[in-house]
PDB file of C-alpha atoms in Angstrom:
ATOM      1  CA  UNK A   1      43.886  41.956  53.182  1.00  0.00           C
ATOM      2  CA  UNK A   2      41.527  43.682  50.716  1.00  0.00           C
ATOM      3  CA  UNK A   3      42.001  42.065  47.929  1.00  0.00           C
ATOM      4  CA  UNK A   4      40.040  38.847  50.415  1.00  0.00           C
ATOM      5  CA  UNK A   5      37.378  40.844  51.525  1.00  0.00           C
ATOM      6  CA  UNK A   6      36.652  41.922  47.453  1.00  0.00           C
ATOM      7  CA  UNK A   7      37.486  38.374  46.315  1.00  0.00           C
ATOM      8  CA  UNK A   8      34.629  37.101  48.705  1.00  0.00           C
ATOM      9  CA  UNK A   9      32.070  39.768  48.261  1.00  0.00           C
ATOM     10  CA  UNK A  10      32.102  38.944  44.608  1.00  0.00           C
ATOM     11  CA  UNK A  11      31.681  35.433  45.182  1.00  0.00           C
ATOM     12  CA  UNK A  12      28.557  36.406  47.585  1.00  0.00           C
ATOM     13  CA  UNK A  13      27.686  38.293  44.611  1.00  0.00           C
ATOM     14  CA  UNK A  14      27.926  35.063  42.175  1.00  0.00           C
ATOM     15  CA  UNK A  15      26.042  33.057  44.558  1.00  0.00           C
ATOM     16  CA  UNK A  16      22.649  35.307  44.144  1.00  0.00           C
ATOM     17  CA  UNK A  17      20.093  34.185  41.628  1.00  0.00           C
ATOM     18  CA  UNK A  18      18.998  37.002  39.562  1.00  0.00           C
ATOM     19  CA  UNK A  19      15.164  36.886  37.731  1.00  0.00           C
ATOM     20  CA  UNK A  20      13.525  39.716  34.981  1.00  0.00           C
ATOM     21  CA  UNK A  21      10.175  39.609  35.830  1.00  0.00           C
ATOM     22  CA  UNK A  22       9.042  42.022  33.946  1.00  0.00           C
ATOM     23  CA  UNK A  23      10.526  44.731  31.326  1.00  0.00           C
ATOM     24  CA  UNK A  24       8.150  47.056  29.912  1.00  0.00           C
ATOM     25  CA  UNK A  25       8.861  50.154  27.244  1.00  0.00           C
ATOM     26  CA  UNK A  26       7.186  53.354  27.295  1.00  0.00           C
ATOM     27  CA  UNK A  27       7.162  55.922  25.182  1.00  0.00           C
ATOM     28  CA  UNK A  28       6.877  59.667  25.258  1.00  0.00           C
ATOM     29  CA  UNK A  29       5.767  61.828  22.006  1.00  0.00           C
ATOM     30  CA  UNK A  30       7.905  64.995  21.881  1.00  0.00           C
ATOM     31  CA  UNK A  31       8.199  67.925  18.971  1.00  0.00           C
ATOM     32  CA  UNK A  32      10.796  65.891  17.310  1.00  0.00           C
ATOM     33  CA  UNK A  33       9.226  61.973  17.721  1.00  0.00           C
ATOM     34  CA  UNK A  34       8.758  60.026  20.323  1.00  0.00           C
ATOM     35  CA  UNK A  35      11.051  59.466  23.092  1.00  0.00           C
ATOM     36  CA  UNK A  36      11.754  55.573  24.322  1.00  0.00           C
ATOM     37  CA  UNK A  37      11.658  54.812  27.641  1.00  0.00           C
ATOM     38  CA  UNK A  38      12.237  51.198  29.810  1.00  0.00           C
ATOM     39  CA  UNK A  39      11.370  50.068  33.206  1.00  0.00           C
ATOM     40  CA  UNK A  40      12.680  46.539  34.783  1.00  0.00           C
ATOM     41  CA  UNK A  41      11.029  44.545  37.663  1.00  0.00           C
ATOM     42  CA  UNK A  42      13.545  42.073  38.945  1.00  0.00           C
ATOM     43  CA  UNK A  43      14.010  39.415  41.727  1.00  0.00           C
ATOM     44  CA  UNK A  44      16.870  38.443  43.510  1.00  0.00           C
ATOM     45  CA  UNK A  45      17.848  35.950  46.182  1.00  0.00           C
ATOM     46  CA  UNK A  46      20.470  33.471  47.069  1.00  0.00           C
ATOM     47  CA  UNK A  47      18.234  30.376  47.075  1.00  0.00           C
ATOM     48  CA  UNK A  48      18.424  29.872  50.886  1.00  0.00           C
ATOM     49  CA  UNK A  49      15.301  32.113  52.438  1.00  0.00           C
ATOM     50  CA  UNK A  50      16.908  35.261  51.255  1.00  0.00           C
ATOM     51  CA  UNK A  51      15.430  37.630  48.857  1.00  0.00           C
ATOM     52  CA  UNK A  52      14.154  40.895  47.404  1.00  0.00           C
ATOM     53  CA  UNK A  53      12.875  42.917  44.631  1.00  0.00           C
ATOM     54  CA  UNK A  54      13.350  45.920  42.908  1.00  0.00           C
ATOM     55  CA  UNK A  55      12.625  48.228  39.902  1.00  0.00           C
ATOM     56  CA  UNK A  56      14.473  50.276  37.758  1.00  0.00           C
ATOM     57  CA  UNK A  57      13.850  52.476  34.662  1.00  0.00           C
ATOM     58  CA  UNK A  58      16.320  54.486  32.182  1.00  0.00           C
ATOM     59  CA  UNK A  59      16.459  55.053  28.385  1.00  0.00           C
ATOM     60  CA  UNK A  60      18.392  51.665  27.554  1.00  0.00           C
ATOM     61  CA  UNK A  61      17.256  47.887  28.427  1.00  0.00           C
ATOM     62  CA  UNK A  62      20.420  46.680  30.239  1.00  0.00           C
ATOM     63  CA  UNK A  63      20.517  49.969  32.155  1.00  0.00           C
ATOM     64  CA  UNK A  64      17.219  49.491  33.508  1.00  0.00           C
ATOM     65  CA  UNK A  65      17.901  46.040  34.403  1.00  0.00           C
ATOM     66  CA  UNK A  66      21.333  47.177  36.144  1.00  0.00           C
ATOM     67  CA  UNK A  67      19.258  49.405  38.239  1.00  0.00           C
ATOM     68  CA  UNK A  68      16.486  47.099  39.124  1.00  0.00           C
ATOM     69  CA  UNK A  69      19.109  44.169  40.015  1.00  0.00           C
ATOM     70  CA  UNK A  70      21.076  46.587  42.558  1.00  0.00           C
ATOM     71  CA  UNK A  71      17.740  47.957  44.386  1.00  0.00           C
ATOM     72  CA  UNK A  72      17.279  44.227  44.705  1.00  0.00           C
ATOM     73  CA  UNK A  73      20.214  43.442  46.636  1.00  0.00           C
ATOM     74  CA  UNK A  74      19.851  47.043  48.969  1.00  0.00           C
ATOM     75  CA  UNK A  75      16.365  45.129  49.615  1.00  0.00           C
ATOM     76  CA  UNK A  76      16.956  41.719  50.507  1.00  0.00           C
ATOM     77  CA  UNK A  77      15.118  40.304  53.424  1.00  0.00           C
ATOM     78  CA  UNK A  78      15.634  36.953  55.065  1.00  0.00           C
ATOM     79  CA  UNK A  79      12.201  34.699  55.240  1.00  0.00           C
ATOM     80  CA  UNK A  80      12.167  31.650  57.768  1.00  0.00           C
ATOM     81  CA  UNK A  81      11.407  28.610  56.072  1.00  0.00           C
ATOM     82  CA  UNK A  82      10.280  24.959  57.090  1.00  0.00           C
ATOM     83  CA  UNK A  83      13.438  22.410  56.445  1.00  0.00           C
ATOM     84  CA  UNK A  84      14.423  25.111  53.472  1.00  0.00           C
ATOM     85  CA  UNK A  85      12.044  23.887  51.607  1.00  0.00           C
ATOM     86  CA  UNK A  86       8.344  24.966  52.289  1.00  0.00           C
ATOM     87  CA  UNK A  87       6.499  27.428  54.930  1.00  0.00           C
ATOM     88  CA  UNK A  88       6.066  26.714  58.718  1.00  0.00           C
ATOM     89  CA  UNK A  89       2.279  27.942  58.018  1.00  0.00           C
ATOM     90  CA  UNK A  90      -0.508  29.123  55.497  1.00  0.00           C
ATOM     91  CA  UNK A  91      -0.463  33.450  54.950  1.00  0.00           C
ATOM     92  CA  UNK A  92      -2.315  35.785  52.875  1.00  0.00           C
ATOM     93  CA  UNK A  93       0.172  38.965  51.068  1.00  0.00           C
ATOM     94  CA  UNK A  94      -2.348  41.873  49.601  1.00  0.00           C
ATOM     95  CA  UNK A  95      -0.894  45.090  47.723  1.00  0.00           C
ATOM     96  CA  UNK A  96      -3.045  47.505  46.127  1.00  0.00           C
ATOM     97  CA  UNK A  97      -5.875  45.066  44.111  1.00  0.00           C
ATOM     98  CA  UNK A  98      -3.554  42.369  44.368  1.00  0.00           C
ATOM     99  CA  UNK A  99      -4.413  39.322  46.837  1.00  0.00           C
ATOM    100  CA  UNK A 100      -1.556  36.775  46.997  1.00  0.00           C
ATOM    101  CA  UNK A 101      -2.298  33.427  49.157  1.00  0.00           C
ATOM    102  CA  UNK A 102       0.534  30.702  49.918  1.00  0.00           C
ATOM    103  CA  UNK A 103      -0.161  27.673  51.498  1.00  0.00           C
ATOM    104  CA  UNK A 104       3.027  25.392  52.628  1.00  0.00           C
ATOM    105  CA  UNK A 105       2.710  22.156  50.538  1.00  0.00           C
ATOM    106  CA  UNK A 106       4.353  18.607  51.720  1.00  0.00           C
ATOM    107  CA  UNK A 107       7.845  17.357  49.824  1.00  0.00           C
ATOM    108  CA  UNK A 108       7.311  16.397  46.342  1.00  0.00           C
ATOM    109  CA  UNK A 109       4.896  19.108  45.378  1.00  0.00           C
ATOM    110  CA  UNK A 110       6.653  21.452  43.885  1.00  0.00           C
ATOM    111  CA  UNK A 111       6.300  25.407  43.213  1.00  0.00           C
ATOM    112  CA  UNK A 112       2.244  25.663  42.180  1.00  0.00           C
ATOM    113  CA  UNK A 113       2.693  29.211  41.620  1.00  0.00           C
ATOM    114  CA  UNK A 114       1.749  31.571  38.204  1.00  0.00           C
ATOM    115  CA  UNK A 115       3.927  34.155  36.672  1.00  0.00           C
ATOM    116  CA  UNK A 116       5.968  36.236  38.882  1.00  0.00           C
ATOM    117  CA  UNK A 117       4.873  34.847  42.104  1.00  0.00           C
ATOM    118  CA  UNK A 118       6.899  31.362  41.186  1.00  0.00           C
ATOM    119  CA  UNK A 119      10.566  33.309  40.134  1.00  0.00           C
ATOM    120  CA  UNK A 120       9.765  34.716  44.009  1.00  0.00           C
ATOM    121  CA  UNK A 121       9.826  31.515  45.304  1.00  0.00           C
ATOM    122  CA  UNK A 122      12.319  30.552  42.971  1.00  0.00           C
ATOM    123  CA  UNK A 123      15.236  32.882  43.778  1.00  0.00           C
ATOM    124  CA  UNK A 124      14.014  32.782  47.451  1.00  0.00           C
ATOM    125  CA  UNK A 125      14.608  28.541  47.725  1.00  0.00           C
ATOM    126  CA  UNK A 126      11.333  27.750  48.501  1.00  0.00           C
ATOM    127  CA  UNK A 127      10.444  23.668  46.884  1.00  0.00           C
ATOM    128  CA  UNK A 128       7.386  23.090  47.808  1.00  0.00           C
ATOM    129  CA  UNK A 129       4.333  25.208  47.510  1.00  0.00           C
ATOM    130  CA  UNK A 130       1.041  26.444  46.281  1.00  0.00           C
ATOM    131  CA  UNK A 131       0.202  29.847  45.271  1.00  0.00           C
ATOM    132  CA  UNK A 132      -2.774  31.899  44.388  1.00  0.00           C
ATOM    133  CA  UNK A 133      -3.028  35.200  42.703  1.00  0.00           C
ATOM    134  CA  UNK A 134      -6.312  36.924  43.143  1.00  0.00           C
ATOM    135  CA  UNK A 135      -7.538  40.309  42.130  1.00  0.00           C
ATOM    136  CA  UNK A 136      -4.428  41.367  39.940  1.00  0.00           C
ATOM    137  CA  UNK A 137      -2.393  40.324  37.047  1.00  0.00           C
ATOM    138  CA  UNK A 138      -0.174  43.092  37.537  1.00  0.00           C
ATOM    139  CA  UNK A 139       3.589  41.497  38.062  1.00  0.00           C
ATOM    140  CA  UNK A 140       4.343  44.447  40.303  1.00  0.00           C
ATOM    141  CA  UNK A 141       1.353  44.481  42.748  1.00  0.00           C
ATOM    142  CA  UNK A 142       1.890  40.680  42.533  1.00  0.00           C
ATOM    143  CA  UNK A 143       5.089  40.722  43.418  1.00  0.00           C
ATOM    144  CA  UNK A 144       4.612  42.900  46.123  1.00  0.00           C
ATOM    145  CA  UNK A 145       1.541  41.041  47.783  1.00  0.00           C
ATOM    146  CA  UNK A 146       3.948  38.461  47.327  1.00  0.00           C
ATOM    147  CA  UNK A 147       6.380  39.685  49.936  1.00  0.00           C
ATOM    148  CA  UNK A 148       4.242  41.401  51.907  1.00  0.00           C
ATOM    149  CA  UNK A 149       2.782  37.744  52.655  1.00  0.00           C
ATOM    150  CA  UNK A 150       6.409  36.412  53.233  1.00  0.00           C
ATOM    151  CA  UNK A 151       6.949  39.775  55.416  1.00  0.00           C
ATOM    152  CA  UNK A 152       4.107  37.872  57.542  1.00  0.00           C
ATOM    153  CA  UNK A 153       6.137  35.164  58.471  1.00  0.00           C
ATOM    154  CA  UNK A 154       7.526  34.496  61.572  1.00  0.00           C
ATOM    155  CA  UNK A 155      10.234  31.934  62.591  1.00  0.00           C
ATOM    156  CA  UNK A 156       8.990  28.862  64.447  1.00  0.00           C
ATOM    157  CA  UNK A 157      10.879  29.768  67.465  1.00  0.00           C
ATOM    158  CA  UNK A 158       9.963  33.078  67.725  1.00  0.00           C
ATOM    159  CA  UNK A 159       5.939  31.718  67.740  1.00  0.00           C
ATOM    160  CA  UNK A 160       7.045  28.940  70.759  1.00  0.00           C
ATOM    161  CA  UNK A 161       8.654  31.499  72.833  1.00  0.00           C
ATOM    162  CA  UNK A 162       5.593  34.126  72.496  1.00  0.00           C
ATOM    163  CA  UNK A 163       3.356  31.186  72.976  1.00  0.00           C
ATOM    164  CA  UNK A 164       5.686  30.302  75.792  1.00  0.00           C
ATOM    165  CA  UNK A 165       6.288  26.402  74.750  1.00  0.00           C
ATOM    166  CA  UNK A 166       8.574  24.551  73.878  1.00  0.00           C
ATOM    167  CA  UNK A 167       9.369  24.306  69.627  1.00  0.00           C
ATOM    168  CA  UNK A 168       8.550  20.402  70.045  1.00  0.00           C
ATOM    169  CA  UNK A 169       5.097  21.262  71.736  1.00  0.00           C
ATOM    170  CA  UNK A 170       4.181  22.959  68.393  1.00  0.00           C
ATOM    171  CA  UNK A 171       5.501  20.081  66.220  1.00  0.00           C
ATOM    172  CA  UNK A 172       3.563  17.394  67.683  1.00  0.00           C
ATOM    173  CA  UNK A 173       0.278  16.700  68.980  1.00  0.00           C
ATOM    174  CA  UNK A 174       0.458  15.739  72.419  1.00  0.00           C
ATOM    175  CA  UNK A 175      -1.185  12.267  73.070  1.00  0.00           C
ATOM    176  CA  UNK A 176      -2.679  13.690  76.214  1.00  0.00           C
ATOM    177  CA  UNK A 177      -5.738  15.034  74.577  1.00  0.00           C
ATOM    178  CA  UNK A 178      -6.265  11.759  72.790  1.00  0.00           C
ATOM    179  CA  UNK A 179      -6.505   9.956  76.316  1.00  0.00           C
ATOM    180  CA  UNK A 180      -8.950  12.288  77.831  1.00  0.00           C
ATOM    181  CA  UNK A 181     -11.037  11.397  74.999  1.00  0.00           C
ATOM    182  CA  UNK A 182     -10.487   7.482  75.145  1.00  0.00           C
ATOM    183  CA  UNK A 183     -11.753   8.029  79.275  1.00  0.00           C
ATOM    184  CA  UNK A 184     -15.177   9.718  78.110  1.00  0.00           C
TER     185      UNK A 184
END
């Protein structure tokens, strides 16, 4: 019985879409030299409206991925999204100097989105979309405006039933107003 519950944790494993954003080295002048230091930012998501980021740092570059990659998965958050594909509405992310805004796009558009914001949207499934950085080209504060803006979103149901209406009602435009108008 263990050996299926292992067996299908690493195949949710497999199924996660792993992105370096950024790896940076720093380095430290000691007595002896200089000391050589690496930090990771990486993305993580399984393509379907799930995802997170982390960082990592240690002495070696694969080590500070490593680390990076498995604060990624203790982080991942599930974001609604429109058909799987785009956002049910337009939201603004901001983290430290960094402004992110994302606007859902119609099909066929694509991922409009520069640097780190687009392997976001990437790992996280999201097709269609346009995406502005202001204020920052710092990957990290971008990334985190990033999904502090997706942390905004709220499922469609979720807005009908605080709106008290029906999911339908918010979909389409009722032709009532359009006949009052017609009568003036």
């Amino acid at each position: 019985m263990e050996v299926d519950i292992k067996k299908k944790q690493e195949n949710n494993i497999d199924n996660l879409i792993e992105k370096v954003i950024y790896v940076n080295r720093v380095s430290k002048v000691v007595k002896g030299g200089r000391r050589f230091g690496t930090a990771a930012l990486v993305v993580v998501g399984n393509g379907k409206g799930k995802a997170g980021f982390g960082n990592g740092k240690a002495k070696e570059y694969p080590e500070s991925i490593k680390k990076a990659t498995d604060k990624a998965k203790k982080n991942m958050k599930y974001f609604p999204l429109k058909k799987n594909r785009t956002f049910f509405y337009d939201v603004q992310g901001k983290h430290g100097a960094g402004n992110v805004l994302l606007r859902s796009a119609p099909p066929g558009t694509g991922i409009i989105a520069g640097g780190p914001i687009r392997s976001v949207f990437e790992v996280l499934g999201v097709q269609d979309v346009v995406a502005k950085s202001l204020g920052t080209t710092n990957p990290h504060n971008m990334v985190r405006a990033t999904f502090n803006a997706l942390e905004q979103l709220d499922d469609i149901k979720k807005i009908a039933e605080r709106r008290g209406k029906k999911v339908t009602d918010l979909y389409f435009k009722k032709k009532a107003n359009e006949k009052q108008k017609n009568k003036q």
